[in-house]
Amino acid sequence: MTDDLSPQARALVPGVAVGDVTRLPDDLDTAMRTVGLTHVTAVSGGTSRSSWRP
């Protein structure tokens, strides 16, 4: 599903979907912190985790 995306975008998908940032490269993590976008993975992923029920 994410095969056509860049490595950075593929790393963001699990972060946004479920808050898993383990695949984020250090440079992307640093860039997101610098411009104040860490909420994209923290809030979005946290919301998804807490509201999703199997």
XYZ file of N, CA and C in Angstrom:
162
model
N 0.805 -1.190 0.000
C 0.000 0.000 0.000
C 0.858 1.268 0.000
N 2.007 1.242 0.628
C 2.862 2.427 0.672
C 4.097 2.284 -0.209
N 4.136 1.257 -1.032
C 5.325 0.987 -1.846
C 5.730 2.140 -2.745
N 4.772 2.910 -3.241
C 5.076 4.009 -4.157
C 5.506 5.286 -3.454
N 5.476 5.299 -2.141
C 5.836 6.496 -1.384
C 7.338 6.549 -1.132
N 7.816 7.749 -0.865
C 9.223 7.917 -0.496
C 9.456 7.263 0.866
N 10.699 6.955 1.201
C 10.968 6.367 2.518
C 10.468 7.234 3.675
N 10.573 8.548 3.541
C 10.095 9.437 4.593
C 8.577 9.338 4.742
N 7.879 9.305 3.622
C 6.420 9.194 3.678
C 5.999 7.840 4.237
N 6.702 6.784 3.841
C 6.388 5.455 4.383
C 6.584 5.432 5.895
N 7.549 6.161 6.388
C 7.781 6.223 7.830
C 6.683 7.007 8.538
N 6.106 7.990 7.868
C 5.052 8.802 8.483
C 3.726 8.068 8.592
N 3.455 7.149 7.682
C 2.153 6.467 7.674
C 1.853 5.807 9.020
N 2.744 4.958 9.557
C 2.425 4.367 10.866
C 2.387 5.407 11.988
N 3.155 6.471 11.846
C 3.136 7.515 12.862
C 1.801 8.216 12.932
N 1.260 8.549 11.782
C -0.026 9.242 11.733
C -1.157 8.277 12.055
N -1.052 7.044 11.579
C -2.143 6.086 11.770
C -2.247 5.581 13.203
N -1.122 5.218 13.803
C -1.186 4.612 15.139
C -0.161 5.166 16.115
N 0.537 6.222 15.749
C 1.505 6.830 16.656
C 2.845 6.125 16.737
N 3.117 5.207 15.804
C 4.386 4.475 15.804
C 5.418 5.270 15.020
N 6.344 5.899 15.726
C 7.367 6.724 15.085
C 8.720 6.022 15.011
N 8.744 4.728 15.235
C 10.006 3.996 15.248
C 10.671 3.960 13.882
N 9.933 4.176 12.816
C 10.519 4.158 11.466
C 10.959 5.532 10.986
N 10.653 6.578 11.744
C 11.038 7.921 11.326
C 12.544 8.067 11.364
N 13.152 8.460 10.252
C 14.595 8.720 10.276
C 14.891 9.906 11.197
N 16.062 9.903 11.793
C 16.430 10.975 12.724
C 16.316 12.360 12.103
N 16.707 12.496 10.831
C 16.653 13.821 10.208
C 15.213 14.302 10.034
N 14.298 13.402 9.739
C 12.893 13.790 9.604
C 12.308 14.120 10.969
N 12.642 13.345 11.986
C 12.187 13.628 13.344
C 12.671 15.003 13.791
N 13.932 15.294 13.542
C 14.498 16.594 13.901
C 13.806 17.716 13.146
N 13.586 17.526 11.858
C 12.909 18.554 11.050
C 11.496 18.804 11.557
N 10.777 17.736 11.899
C 9.414 17.902 12.415
C 9.417 18.642 13.743
N 10.403 18.361 14.586
C 10.506 19.072 15.869
C 10.827 20.550 15.639
N 11.712 20.817 14.684
C 12.130 22.190 14.404
C 10.964 23.059 13.957
N 10.101 22.523 13.115
C 8.988 23.322 12.594
C 7.687 23.113 13.371
N 7.752 22.348 14.451
C 6.579 22.186 15.309
C 5.525 21.243 14.772
N 5.919 20.209 14.063
C 4.941 19.274 13.510
C 4.899 17.924 14.223
N 5.503 17.817 15.396
C 5.479 16.529 16.092
C 4.067 16.133 16.499
N 3.163 17.110 16.601
C 1.778 16.789 16.944
C 1.110 15.919 15.879
N 1.619 15.948 14.650
C 1.020 15.154 13.576
C 1.052 13.671 13.926
N 2.159 13.213 14.474
C 2.248 11.805 14.850
C 1.775 11.574 16.283
N 2.049 12.497 17.169
C 1.685 12.299 18.572
C 0.177 12.356 18.779
N -0.456 13.402 18.274
C -1.891 13.581 18.480
C -2.687 12.647 17.588
N -2.342 12.592 16.316
C -3.095 11.748 15.397
C -2.987 10.285 15.795
N -1.786 9.833 16.059
C -1.595 8.444 16.441
C -2.243 8.125 17.770
N -2.120 9.024 18.724
C -2.724 8.805 20.031
C -4.227 8.767 19.958
N -4.811 9.624 19.147
C -6.254 9.645 18.969
C -6.727 8.362 18.320
N -6.013 7.924 17.305
C -6.387 6.695 16.621
C -6.321 5.513 17.569
N -5.281 5.446 18.369
C -5.123 4.331 19.297
C -6.226 4.304 20.331
N -6.572 5.473 20.861
C -7.544 5.489 21.943
C -8.979 5.340 21.452
N -9.247 5.698 20.208
C -10.635 5.636 19.736
C -10.926 4.394 18.909
N -9.896 3.695 18.461
C -10.104 2.525 17.624
C -10.278 1.299 18.486
N -11.295 0.557 18.226
C -11.550 -0.688 18.944
C -11.727 -1.808 17.933
N -10.974 -2.905 18.088
C -11.114 -4.023 17.141
C -12.446 -4.728 17.287
